[in-house]
Amino acid sequence: GQAVTLLTRTADQAGQLRAAGLDFTARDSTRARIAVAAEPLTADPAAGSSALAGLQPAWIFLTVKQHALHDQEFLDGLQARVGPQTRLLCFQNGIGHLEKLAETFPAAKLYAAVTTEGALRTSPGAVTHTGEGVTRIGQAPSTLQTGLISTSLHDSNESAASLNLLIKLLCEAGIKTELSKDIVNEMYQKLLINAVINPITAILRISNGELIRNAYASSLMLRLFDESYAAVAAQVEELPDRMWNRIEEVCARTAVNRSSMLQDVEAKRVTEIEAITGRLIAQGRLKGIPMTASETLYALIKAMESDYNG
Ligand SMILES: NC(=O)C1=CN([C@@H]2O[C@H](COP(=O)(O)OP(=O)(O)OC[C@H]3O[C@@H](n4cnc5c(N)ncnc54)[C@H](OP(=O)(O)O)[C@@H]3O)[C@@H](O)[C@H]2O)C=CC1
Ligand SMILES: CC(C)(CO)C(=O)C(=O)O
């Protein structure tokens, strides 16, 4: 096996996880206590108390929301863990995180993941596997600049070997994982799906399935799709056909789900609207694409966020 350490926000949470294990609920509702190594993500890794404290990992999976990447304490903790051989695998929805990480860690080896697996942290020591899917991973482009992503990838045998090894290990661990030759394109496809589904479900407080059943909601969705599609198509070389049908399929397949943005507004948490709709509006405007439906939905979500304490 491989040594895996959970990096937590606080020392207390890491201590509890080491002492009691992770309470894991599988898809079939069976529960298990899994012994885990855990360390707080502090700027001083040597302060950790397990045998792994202070080691620089081969891979760090970043499974935080986009806005955590703007938290200096988080970045300092990460900085202390990223060694010359460390690879960062980013699971964030939306866009902008790769540019932010490339700017903050210029020497880091960056990879991105697009996943249809679902996971929910139900308490500081418990996680539920909420959806079975596929995780596609690929190397981030070597030329990351704000607003423009070239899809030319690094060509390094060593990087390809580590990626293939990681994919093999994840598959052996039961996490269906595949190599993506153009992960940026896949991130933009996911962005389009999230940009169309998430804000409307969050404002109307409806499930993904209701979105396509409600004629008014689905006509708004279509307007949002047209401009979002144009903005995405201006960024990537080729988009698969039938993206609209794919979005309808996602709604049908996840009909009872409440989107992550809806869950965030219900819990009064900051949403990922900036990394999804906000970024897409900026990119659309740069290309002269009218983004009026997106701008309205963006403003409504921001208004809801600023009213959380009201
Ligand atoms: N969950 C899912 O099924 C999927 C998620 N994604 C994407 O993955 C990303 C994460 O989503 P999600 O799992 O829903 O997010 P959550 O907010 O539920 O989980 C994020 C985790 O990161 C921890 N964290 C946040 N900030 C810090 C910090 N400063 N230091 C240490 N730990 C920190 C949180 O700890 P704490 O609890 O203490 O706040 C929490 O355990 C998002 O971009 C999402 O879009 C993509 C596909 C599926
Ligand atoms: C695909 C979708 C919309 C599923 O709910 C999702 O990724 C999310 O909720 O963020």
mmCIF file of C-alpha atoms and ligand atoms in Angstrom:
data_model
loop_
_atom_site.group_PDB
_atom_site.id
_atom_site.type_symbol
_atom_site.label_atom_id
_atom_site.label_comp_id
_atom_site.label_asym_id
_atom_site.label_seq_id
_atom_site.Cartn_x
_atom_site.Cartn_y
_atom_site.Cartn_z
ATOM 1 C CA GLY A 1 0.000 0.000 0.000
ATOM 2 C CA GLN A 2 0.803 3.672 -0.266
ATOM 3 C CA ALA A 3 1.093 5.981 2.740
ATOM 4 C CA VAL A 4 -1.842 8.411 2.663
ATOM 5 C CA THR A 5 -2.198 11.313 5.090
ATOM 6 C CA LEU A 6 -5.308 13.488 5.459
ATOM 7 C CA LEU A 7 -4.388 17.156 5.776
ATOM 8 C CA THR A 8 -6.905 18.938 7.989
ATOM 9 C CA ARG A 9 -7.633 22.539 8.878
ATOM 10 C CA THR A 10 -7.115 22.058 12.622
ATOM 11 C CA ALA A 11 -4.851 19.998 14.894
ATOM 12 C CA ASP A 12 -7.942 18.907 16.869
ATOM 13 C CA GLN A 13 -9.571 17.343 13.806
ATOM 14 C CA ALA A 14 -6.324 15.568 12.864
ATOM 15 C CA GLY A 15 -6.010 14.255 16.441
ATOM 16 C CA GLN A 16 -9.587 12.947 16.434
ATOM 17 C CA LEU A 17 -9.118 11.257 13.067
ATOM 18 C CA ARG A 18 -5.925 9.547 14.229
ATOM 19 C CA ALA A 19 -7.545 8.429 17.477
ATOM 20 C CA ALA A 20 -10.983 7.315 16.229
ATOM 21 C CA GLY A 21 -10.398 6.702 12.508
ATOM 22 C CA LEU A 22 -12.532 7.978 9.632
ATOM 23 C CA ASP A 23 -16.226 7.084 9.800
ATOM 24 C CA PHE A 24 -16.897 6.094 6.176
ATOM 25 C CA THR A 25 -20.364 5.396 4.721
ATOM 26 C CA ALA A 26 -20.265 3.516 1.426
ATOM 27 C CA ARG A 27 -22.765 3.695 -1.465
ATOM 28 C CA ASP A 28 -24.665 0.691 -0.084
ATOM 29 C CA SER A 29 -24.973 2.481 3.294
ATOM 30 C CA THR A 30 -22.524 0.146 5.018
ATOM 31 C CA ARG A 31 -20.308 1.937 7.501
ATOM 32 C CA ALA A 32 -16.690 1.309 8.380
ATOM 33 C CA ARG A 33 -14.095 2.865 10.659
ATOM 34 C CA ILE A 34 -10.945 3.353 8.653
ATOM 35 C CA ALA A 35 -7.620 3.921 10.394
ATOM 36 C CA VAL A 36 -6.018 7.035 8.877
ATOM 37 C CA ALA A 37 -2.936 9.171 9.291
ATOM 38 C CA ALA A 38 -3.870 12.846 9.663
ATOM 39 C CA GLU A 39 -1.936 16.085 10.065
ATOM 40 C CA PRO A 40 -3.011 19.715 10.313
ATOM 41 C CA LEU A 41 -2.087 21.747 7.259
ATOM 42 C CA THR A 42 0.131 24.145 9.199
ATOM 43 C CA ALA A 43 2.999 26.242 7.886
ATOM 44 C CA ASP A 44 5.199 24.101 10.143
ATOM 45 C CA PRO A 45 4.749 20.470 9.057
ATOM 46 C CA ALA A 46 7.251 19.295 11.675
ATOM 47 C CA ALA A 47 4.654 20.332 14.284
ATOM 48 C CA GLY A 48 2.511 17.355 13.249
ATOM 49 C CA SER A 49 2.541 14.409 15.582
ATOM 50 C CA SER A 50 2.391 11.305 13.376
ATOM 51 C CA ALA A 51 5.325 9.409 11.920
ATOM 52 C CA LEU A 52 4.666 11.097 8.574
ATOM 53 C CA ALA A 53 5.021 14.643 9.903
ATOM 54 C CA GLY A 54 7.385 16.762 7.852
ATOM 55 C CA LEU A 55 7.569 14.416 4.838
ATOM 56 C CA GLN A 56 7.061 15.943 1.410
ATOM 57 C CA PRO A 57 4.450 13.893 -0.406
ATOM 58 C CA ALA A 58 4.617 12.638 -3.994
ATOM 59 C CA TRP A 59 1.043 13.789 -4.598
ATOM 60 C CA ILE A 60 -1.226 16.252 -2.839
ATOM 61 C CA PHE A 61 -4.915 16.008 -3.762
ATOM 62 C CA LEU A 62 -6.484 19.429 -3.357
ATOM 63 C CA THR A 63 -10.131 18.847 -2.478
ATOM 64 C CA VAL A 64 -10.982 22.276 -1.070
ATOM 65 C CA LYS A 65 -13.395 24.767 -2.627
ATOM 66 C CA GLN A 66 -11.984 27.404 -4.975
ATOM 67 C CA HIS A 67 -12.103 30.186 -2.366
ATOM 68 C CA ALA A 68 -9.742 28.282 0.007
ATOM 69 C CA LEU A 69 -7.033 28.915 -2.589
ATOM 70 C CA HIS A 70 -7.237 32.609 -1.674
ATOM 71 C CA ASP A 71 -6.711 31.928 2.045
ATOM 72 C CA GLN A 72 -3.101 32.823 2.922
ATOM 73 C CA GLU A 73 -2.949 30.391 5.857
ATOM 74 C CA PHE A 74 -3.985 27.567 3.537
ATOM 75 C CA LEU A 75 -1.405 28.582 0.918
ATOM 76 C CA ASP A 76 1.351 28.838 3.564
ATOM 77 C CA GLY A 77 0.480 25.343 4.809
ATOM 78 C CA LEU A 78 0.565 24.022 1.278
ATOM 79 C CA GLN A 79 3.841 25.800 0.517
ATOM 80 C CA ALA A 80 5.454 23.983 3.445
ATOM 81 C CA ARG A 81 4.397 20.609 1.994
ATOM 82 C CA VAL A 82 5.254 21.115 -1.655
ATOM 83 C CA GLY A 83 8.718 19.733 -2.350
ATOM 84 C CA PRO A 84 10.538 19.539 -5.693
ATOM 85 C CA GLN A 85 8.937 16.176 -6.478
ATOM 86 C CA THR A 86 5.427 16.985 -5.241
ATOM 87 C CA ARG A 87 2.576 16.952 -7.723
ATOM 88 C CA LEU A 88 -0.626 18.890 -7.006
ATOM 89 C CA LEU A 89 -3.855 17.316 -8.244
ATOM 90 C CA CYS A 90 -6.704 19.848 -8.275
ATOM 91 C CA PHE A 91 -10.318 18.646 -8.019
ATOM 92 C CA GLN A 92 -12.030 22.063 -8.086
ATOM 93 C CA ASN A 93 -15.068 22.813 -10.210
ATOM 94 C CA GLY A 94 -14.917 26.055 -12.140
ATOM 95 C CA ILE A 95 -11.829 27.679 -13.582
ATOM 96 C CA GLY A 96 -9.088 30.024 -12.413
ATOM 97 C CA HIS A 97 -7.563 27.736 -9.784
ATOM 98 C CA LEU A 98 -4.800 26.408 -12.040
ATOM 99 C CA GLU A 99 -3.678 29.954 -12.878
ATOM 100 C CA LYS A 100 -3.777 30.897 -9.190
ATOM 101 C CA LEU A 101 -1.718 27.845 -8.182
ATOM 102 C CA ALA A 102 0.761 28.320 -11.052
ATOM 103 C CA GLU A 103 1.288 31.901 -9.897
ATOM 104 C CA THR A 104 1.642 30.949 -6.219
ATOM 105 C CA PHE A 105 3.800 27.847 -6.766
ATOM 106 C CA PRO A 106 5.705 28.538 -9.997
ATOM 107 C CA ALA A 107 7.802 25.367 -9.674
ATOM 108 C CA ALA A 108 4.893 23.057 -8.792
ATOM 109 C CA LYS A 109 3.836 20.231 -11.063
ATOM 110 C CA LEU A 110 0.135 20.842 -11.618
ATOM 111 C CA TYR A 111 -2.527 18.308 -12.579
ATOM 112 C CA ALA A 112 -6.295 18.630 -12.729
ATOM 113 C CA ALA A 113 -9.103 16.162 -12.097
ATOM 114 C CA VAL A 114 -12.683 16.241 -13.345
ATOM 115 C CA THR A 115 -14.805 13.808 -11.406
ATOM 116 C CA THR A 116 -18.361 12.535 -11.352
ATOM 117 C CA GLU A 117 -17.716 10.767 -8.027
ATOM 118 C CA GLY A 118 -19.600 12.341 -5.141
ATOM 119 C CA ALA A 119 -18.393 12.758 -1.561
ATOM 120 C CA LEU A 120 -19.889 14.566 1.395
ATOM 121 C CA ARG A 121 -18.097 15.398 4.630
ATOM 122 C CA THR A 122 -20.976 14.981 7.072
ATOM 123 C CA SER A 123 -19.012 15.808 10.235
ATOM 124 C CA PRO A 124 -15.327 16.517 11.020
ATOM 125 C CA GLY A 125 -14.680 12.756 11.284
ATOM 126 C CA ALA A 126 -17.175 11.330 8.772
ATOM 127 C CA VAL A 127 -17.471 11.069 4.995
ATOM 128 C CA THR A 128 -20.250 9.597 2.837
ATOM 129 C CA HIS A 129 -19.681 8.329 -0.700
ATOM 130 C CA THR A 130 -22.698 9.984 -2.343
ATOM 131 C CA GLY A 131 -22.194 9.093 -5.992
ATOM 132 C CA GLU A 132 -20.271 6.608 -8.064
ATOM 133 C CA GLY A 133 -18.607 7.994 -11.163
ATOM 134 C CA VAL A 134 -15.386 8.352 -13.087
ATOM 135 C CA THR A 135 -12.410 10.547 -12.330
ATOM 136 C CA ARG A 136 -10.427 11.831 -15.304
ATOM 137 C CA ILE A 137 -7.023 13.307 -14.647
ATOM 138 C CA GLY A 138 -4.461 15.046 -16.781
ATOM 139 C CA GLN A 139 -1.517 17.347 -16.723
ATOM 140 C CA ALA A 140 -2.172 21.080 -16.553
ATOM 141 C CA PRO A 141 -0.972 23.125 -19.526
ATOM 142 C CA SER A 142 2.586 24.384 -19.259
ATOM 143 C CA THR A 143 1.557 27.886 -20.299
ATOM 144 C CA LEU A 144 -0.949 29.130 -17.775
ATOM 145 C CA GLN A 145 -1.865 32.766 -18.142
ATOM 146 C CA THR A 146 -4.898 34.539 -16.742
ATOM 147 C CA GLY A 147 -7.707 34.512 -19.245
ATOM 148 C CA LEU A 148 -6.046 32.306 -21.812
ATOM 149 C CA ILE A 149 -5.125 28.685 -21.472
ATOM 150 C CA SER A 150 -3.044 27.014 -24.115
ATOM 151 C CA THR A 151 -3.814 23.344 -24.356
ATOM 152 C CA SER A 152 -0.277 22.348 -25.285
ATOM 153 C CA LEU A 153 0.840 19.939 -22.587
ATOM 154 C CA HIS A 154 4.246 19.295 -21.097
ATOM 155 C CA ASP A 155 5.851 16.332 -22.669
ATOM 156 C CA SER A 156 7.772 14.539 -20.003
ATOM 157 C CA ASN A 157 8.175 10.792 -19.726
ATOM 158 C CA GLU A 158 8.624 11.099 -16.001
ATOM 159 C CA SER A 159 5.327 12.984 -15.568
ATOM 160 C CA ALA A 160 3.481 10.500 -17.758
ATOM 161 C CA ALA A 161 4.916 7.596 -15.721
ATOM 162 C CA SER A 162 3.824 9.144 -12.391
ATOM 163 C CA LEU A 163 0.386 9.885 -13.756
ATOM 164 C CA ASN A 164 -0.048 6.338 -15.044
ATOM 165 C CA LEU A 165 1.126 4.938 -11.711
ATOM 166 C CA LEU A 166 -1.358 7.138 -9.838
ATOM 167 C CA ILE A 167 -4.200 6.059 -12.133
ATOM 168 C CA LYS A 168 -3.290 2.403 -11.570
ATOM 169 C CA LEU A 169 -3.190 2.864 -7.777
ATOM 170 C CA LEU A 170 -6.537 4.696 -7.708
ATOM 171 C CA CYS A 171 -8.179 2.022 -9.880
ATOM 172 C CA GLU A 172 -6.768 -0.703 -7.613
ATOM 173 C CA ALA A 173 -8.273 1.199 -4.653
ATOM 174 C CA GLY A 174 -11.702 1.051 -6.355
ATOM 175 C CA ILE A 175 -11.758 4.642 -7.658
ATOM 176 C CA LYS A 176 -12.406 4.417 -11.378
ATOM 177 C CA THR A 177 -9.811 6.757 -12.901
ATOM 178 C CA GLU A 178 -8.826 7.512 -16.473
ATOM 179 C CA LEU A 179 -6.140 9.545 -18.202
ATOM 180 C CA SER A 180 -7.264 12.682 -20.003
ATOM 181 C CA LYS A 181 -5.156 13.955 -22.881
ATOM 182 C CA ASP A 182 -6.874 17.356 -22.685
ATOM 183 C CA ILE A 183 -8.041 17.979 -19.160
ATOM 184 C CA VAL A 184 -8.562 21.714 -19.793
ATOM 185 C CA ASN A 185 -11.171 20.931 -22.416
ATOM 186 C CA GLU A 186 -12.887 18.592 -19.931
ATOM 187 C CA MET A 187 -12.757 21.263 -17.221
ATOM 188 C CA TYR A 188 -14.513 23.659 -19.584
ATOM 189 C CA GLN A 189 -17.190 21.058 -20.396
ATOM 190 C CA LYS A 190 -17.827 20.633 -16.660
ATOM 191 C CA LEU A 191 -17.802 24.430 -16.279
ATOM 192 C CA LEU A 192 -20.548 24.701 -18.880
ATOM 193 C CA ILE A 193 -22.638 22.079 -17.055
ATOM 194 C CA ASN A 194 -22.172 23.828 -13.686
ATOM 195 C CA ALA A 195 -22.740 27.313 -15.152
ATOM 196 C CA VAL A 196 -26.122 26.228 -16.537
ATOM 197 C CA ILE A 197 -27.398 24.055 -13.667
ATOM 198 C CA ASN A 198 -25.976 25.462 -10.441
ATOM 199 C CA PRO A 199 -27.101 29.131 -10.229
ATOM 200 C CA ILE A 200 -30.716 28.495 -11.326
ATOM 201 C CA THR A 201 -31.185 25.556 -8.937
ATOM 202 C CA ALA A 202 -29.684 27.649 -6.114
ATOM 203 C CA ILE A 203 -31.939 30.665 -6.751
ATOM 204 C CA LEU A 204 -35.149 28.666 -7.278
ATOM 205 C CA ARG A 205 -34.149 26.116 -4.603
ATOM 206 C CA ILE A 206 -35.113 23.229 -6.834
ATOM 207 C CA SER A 207 -33.523 19.848 -7.501
ATOM 208 C CA ASN A 208 -31.635 19.169 -10.747
ATOM 209 C CA GLY A 209 -34.603 17.128 -12.044
ATOM 210 C CA GLU A 210 -37.112 19.927 -11.444
ATOM 211 C CA LEU A 211 -34.980 22.230 -13.561
ATOM 212 C CA ILE A 212 -35.882 20.331 -16.729
ATOM 213 C CA ARG A 213 -39.473 19.664 -15.681
ATOM 214 C CA ASN A 214 -40.292 23.343 -15.095
ATOM 215 C CA ALA A 215 -40.913 25.044 -18.470
ATOM 216 C CA TYR A 216 -39.928 28.533 -17.268
ATOM 217 C CA ALA A 217 -36.776 27.276 -15.550
ATOM 218 C CA SER A 218 -35.729 25.265 -18.584
ATOM 219 C CA SER A 219 -36.256 28.187 -20.959
ATOM 220 C CA LEU A 220 -34.010 30.320 -18.691
ATOM 221 C CA MET A 221 -31.561 27.426 -18.686
ATOM 222 C CA LEU A 222 -31.527 27.455 -22.495
ATOM 223 C CA ARG A 223 -30.728 31.196 -22.602
ATOM 224 C CA LEU A 224 -27.936 30.647 -20.114
ATOM 225 C CA PHE A 225 -26.680 27.713 -22.143
ATOM 226 C CA ASP A 226 -26.492 29.691 -25.416
ATOM 227 C CA GLU A 227 -24.252 32.424 -24.051
ATOM 228 C CA SER A 228 -22.213 30.098 -21.804
ATOM 229 C CA TYR A 229 -21.636 27.749 -24.725
ATOM 230 C CA ALA A 230 -20.388 30.667 -26.853
ATOM 231 C CA ALA A 231 -18.009 31.789 -24.065
ATOM 232 C CA VAL A 232 -16.653 28.249 -23.564
ATOM 233 C CA ALA A 233 -16.353 27.583 -27.299
ATOM 234 C CA ALA A 234 -14.201 30.729 -27.558
ATOM 235 C CA GLN A 235 -11.699 29.208 -25.101
ATOM 236 C CA VAL A 236 -11.257 25.603 -26.208
ATOM 237 C CA GLU A 237 -10.461 24.162 -29.575
ATOM 238 C CA GLU A 238 -13.343 21.753 -29.882
ATOM 239 C CA LEU A 239 -16.416 20.959 -27.812
ATOM 240 C CA PRO A 240 -18.247 17.659 -28.153
ATOM 241 C CA ASP A 241 -21.565 17.753 -30.014
ATOM 242 C CA ARG A 242 -24.796 17.613 -28.072
ATOM 243 C CA MET A 243 -23.608 19.555 -24.999
ATOM 244 C CA TRP A 244 -27.203 20.693 -24.414
ATOM 245 C CA ASN A 245 -28.398 17.076 -24.460
ATOM 246 C CA ARG A 246 -25.598 16.169 -22.071
ATOM 247 C CA ILE A 247 -26.760 18.824 -19.617
ATOM 248 C CA GLU A 248 -30.325 17.503 -19.806
ATOM 249 C CA GLU A 249 -28.938 13.998 -19.239
ATOM 250 C CA VAL A 250 -27.026 15.192 -16.147
ATOM 251 C CA CYS A 251 -30.271 16.720 -14.793
ATOM 252 C CA ALA A 252 -32.159 13.498 -15.467
ATOM 253 C CA ARG A 253 -29.443 11.259 -13.990
ATOM 254 C CA THR A 254 -29.073 13.444 -10.889
ATOM 255 C CA ALA A 255 -32.784 14.345 -10.751
ATOM 256 C CA VAL A 256 -33.136 14.080 -6.976
ATOM 257 C CA ASN A 257 -29.802 15.818 -6.276
ATOM 258 C CA ARG A 258 -29.579 19.311 -4.951
ATOM 259 C CA SER A 259 -26.693 21.017 -6.734
ATOM 260 C CA SER A 260 -23.615 21.942 -4.725
ATOM 261 C CA MET A 261 -24.504 25.644 -5.108
ATOM 262 C CA LEU A 262 -28.011 25.029 -3.770
ATOM 263 C CA GLN A 263 -26.515 23.147 -0.821
ATOM 264 C CA ASP A 264 -24.154 26.066 -0.222
ATOM 265 C CA VAL A 265 -26.885 28.729 -0.193
ATOM 266 C CA GLU A 266 -29.095 26.559 2.016
ATOM 267 C CA ALA A 267 -26.235 26.251 4.507
ATOM 268 C CA LYS A 268 -25.352 29.969 4.052
ATOM 269 C CA ARG A 269 -21.865 29.127 2.801
ATOM 270 C CA VAL A 270 -19.926 31.074 0.192
ATOM 271 C CA THR A 271 -20.713 29.503 -3.184
ATOM 272 C CA GLU A 272 -18.407 28.816 -6.132
ATOM 273 C CA ILE A 273 -20.241 31.454 -8.255
ATOM 274 C CA GLU A 274 -17.001 33.446 -8.750
ATOM 275 C CA ALA A 275 -15.092 30.456 -10.140
ATOM 276 C CA ILE A 276 -18.005 29.323 -12.314
ATOM 277 C CA THR A 277 -20.276 32.144 -13.568
ATOM 278 C CA GLY A 278 -17.941 35.010 -12.581
ATOM 279 C CA ARG A 279 -15.008 33.601 -14.558
ATOM 280 C CA LEU A 280 -17.171 32.704 -17.530
ATOM 281 C CA ILE A 281 -18.670 36.221 -17.669
ATOM 282 C CA ALA A 282 -15.147 37.709 -17.666
ATOM 283 C CA GLN A 283 -14.023 35.404 -20.481
ATOM 284 C CA GLY A 284 -17.215 35.989 -22.511
ATOM 285 C CA ARG A 285 -16.890 39.774 -22.195
ATOM 286 C CA LEU A 286 -13.276 39.639 -23.400
ATOM 287 C CA LYS A 287 -14.527 37.946 -26.556
ATOM 288 C CA GLY A 288 -17.418 40.416 -26.993
ATOM 289 C CA ILE A 289 -20.092 37.819 -26.151
ATOM 290 C CA PRO A 290 -23.220 39.255 -24.436
ATOM 291 C CA MET A 291 -23.503 37.472 -21.068
ATOM 292 C CA THR A 292 -26.747 39.039 -19.830
ATOM 293 C CA ALA A 293 -28.450 35.974 -18.318
ATOM 294 C CA SER A 294 -25.199 35.012 -16.555
ATOM 295 C CA GLU A 295 -24.757 38.543 -15.221
ATOM 296 C CA THR A 296 -28.269 38.521 -13.735
ATOM 297 C CA LEU A 297 -27.826 35.120 -12.092
ATOM 298 C CA TYR A 298 -24.368 36.122 -10.817
ATOM 299 C CA ALA A 299 -25.836 39.262 -9.190
ATOM 300 C CA LEU A 300 -28.688 37.267 -7.606
ATOM 301 C CA ILE A 301 -26.327 34.702 -6.058
ATOM 302 C CA LYS A 302 -23.979 37.446 -4.824
ATOM 303 C CA ALA A 303 -27.006 39.258 -3.320
ATOM 304 C CA MET A 304 -28.025 36.045 -1.522
ATOM 305 C CA GLU A 305 -24.470 35.588 -0.210
ATOM 306 C CA SER A 306 -24.280 39.165 1.083
ATOM 307 C CA ASP A 307 -27.608 38.702 2.867
ATOM 308 C CA TYR A 308 -26.472 35.631 4.853
ATOM 309 C CA ASN A 309 -25.963 37.666 8.027
ATOM 310 C CA GLY A 310 -28.928 39.964 7.406
HETATM 311 N N1 LIG B 1 -17.777 16.809 -3.105
HETATM 312 C C1 LIG B 1 -17.993 16.355 -4.349
HETATM 313 O O1 LIG B 1 -18.707 15.369 -4.557
HETATM 314 C C2 LIG B 1 -17.352 17.037 -5.543
HETATM 315 C C3 LIG B 1 -16.641 18.200 -5.365
HETATM 316 N N2 LIG B 1 -16.039 18.814 -6.450
HETATM 317 C C4 LIG B 1 -15.254 20.035 -6.251
HETATM 318 O O2 LIG B 1 -14.295 19.786 -5.226
HETATM 319 C C5 LIG B 1 -14.088 20.954 -4.431
HETATM 320 C C6 LIG B 1 -14.386 20.618 -2.972
HETATM 321 O O3 LIG B 1 -15.796 20.432 -2.859
HETATM 322 P P1 LIG B 1 -16.497 19.836 -1.551
HETATM 323 O O4 LIG B 1 -15.970 18.499 -1.222
HETATM 324 O O5 LIG B 1 -17.943 19.897 -1.834
HETATM 325 O O6 LIG B 1 -16.089 20.937 -0.481
HETATM 326 P P2 LIG B 1 -16.300 20.948 1.095
HETATM 327 O O7 LIG B 1 -16.288 22.390 1.489
HETATM 328 O O8 LIG B 1 -17.430 20.070 1.490
HETATM 329 O O9 LIG B 1 -15.002 20.230 1.609
HETATM 330 C C7 LIG B 1 -13.777 20.867 1.553
HETATM 331 C C8 LIG B 1 -12.875 20.283 2.628
HETATM 332 O O10 LIG B 1 -11.674 21.059 2.632
HETATM 333 C C9 LIG B 1 -11.396 21.453 3.954
HETATM 334 N N3 LIG B 1 -10.740 22.760 3.985
HETATM 335 C C10 LIG B 1 -11.245 23.918 3.545
HETATM 336 N N4 LIG B 1 -10.373 24.919 3.790
HETATM 337 C C11 LIG B 1 -9.313 24.351 4.394
HETATM 338 C C12 LIG B 1 -8.099 24.856 4.914
HETATM 339 N N5 LIG B 1 -7.836 26.159 4.860
HETATM 340 N N6 LIG B 1 -7.231 23.993 5.457
HETATM 341 C C13 LIG B 1 -7.509 22.690 5.529
HETATM 342 N N7 LIG B 1 -8.670 22.140 5.080
HETATM 343 C C14 LIG B 1 -9.536 22.982 4.522
HETATM 344 C C15 LIG B 1 -12.747 21.560 4.626
HETATM 345 O O11 LIG B 1 -12.570 21.500 6.008
HETATM 346 P P3 LIG B 1 -13.690 22.080 6.996
HETATM 347 O O12 LIG B 1 -14.761 21.072 6.980
HETATM 348 O O13 LIG B 1 -12.972 22.232 8.280
HETATM 349 O O14 LIG B 1 -14.165 23.387 6.425
HETATM 350 C C16 LIG B 1 -13.486 20.376 4.036
HETATM 351 O O15 LIG B 1 -13.215 19.194 4.725
HETATM 352 C C17 LIG B 1 -15.025 22.024 -5.004
HETATM 353 O O16 LIG B 1 -14.331 22.840 -5.918
HETATM 354 C C18 LIG B 1 -16.098 21.207 -5.728
HETATM 355 O O17 LIG B 1 -16.679 21.946 -6.776
HETATM 356 C C19 LIG B 1 -16.102 18.287 -7.716
HETATM 357 C C20 LIG B 1 -16.818 17.134 -7.936
HETATM 358 C C21 LIG B 1 -17.492 16.426 -6.880
HETATM 359 C C1 LIG B 2 -23.256 18.164 -12.036
HETATM 360 C C2 LIG B 2 -23.787 18.843 -10.797
HETATM 361 C C3 LIG B 2 -24.698 19.976 -11.169
HETATM 362 C C4 LIG B 2 -24.578 17.766 -10.077
HETATM 363 O O1 LIG B 2 -25.358 18.243 -9.044
HETATM 364 C C5 LIG B 2 -22.641 19.351 -9.976
HETATM 365 O O2 LIG B 2 -21.501 19.149 -10.295
HETATM 366 C C6 LIG B 2 -22.836 20.214 -8.773
HETATM 367 O O3 LIG B 2 -23.840 20.102 -8.104
HETATM 368 O O4 LIG B 2 -21.924 21.025 -8.508
#
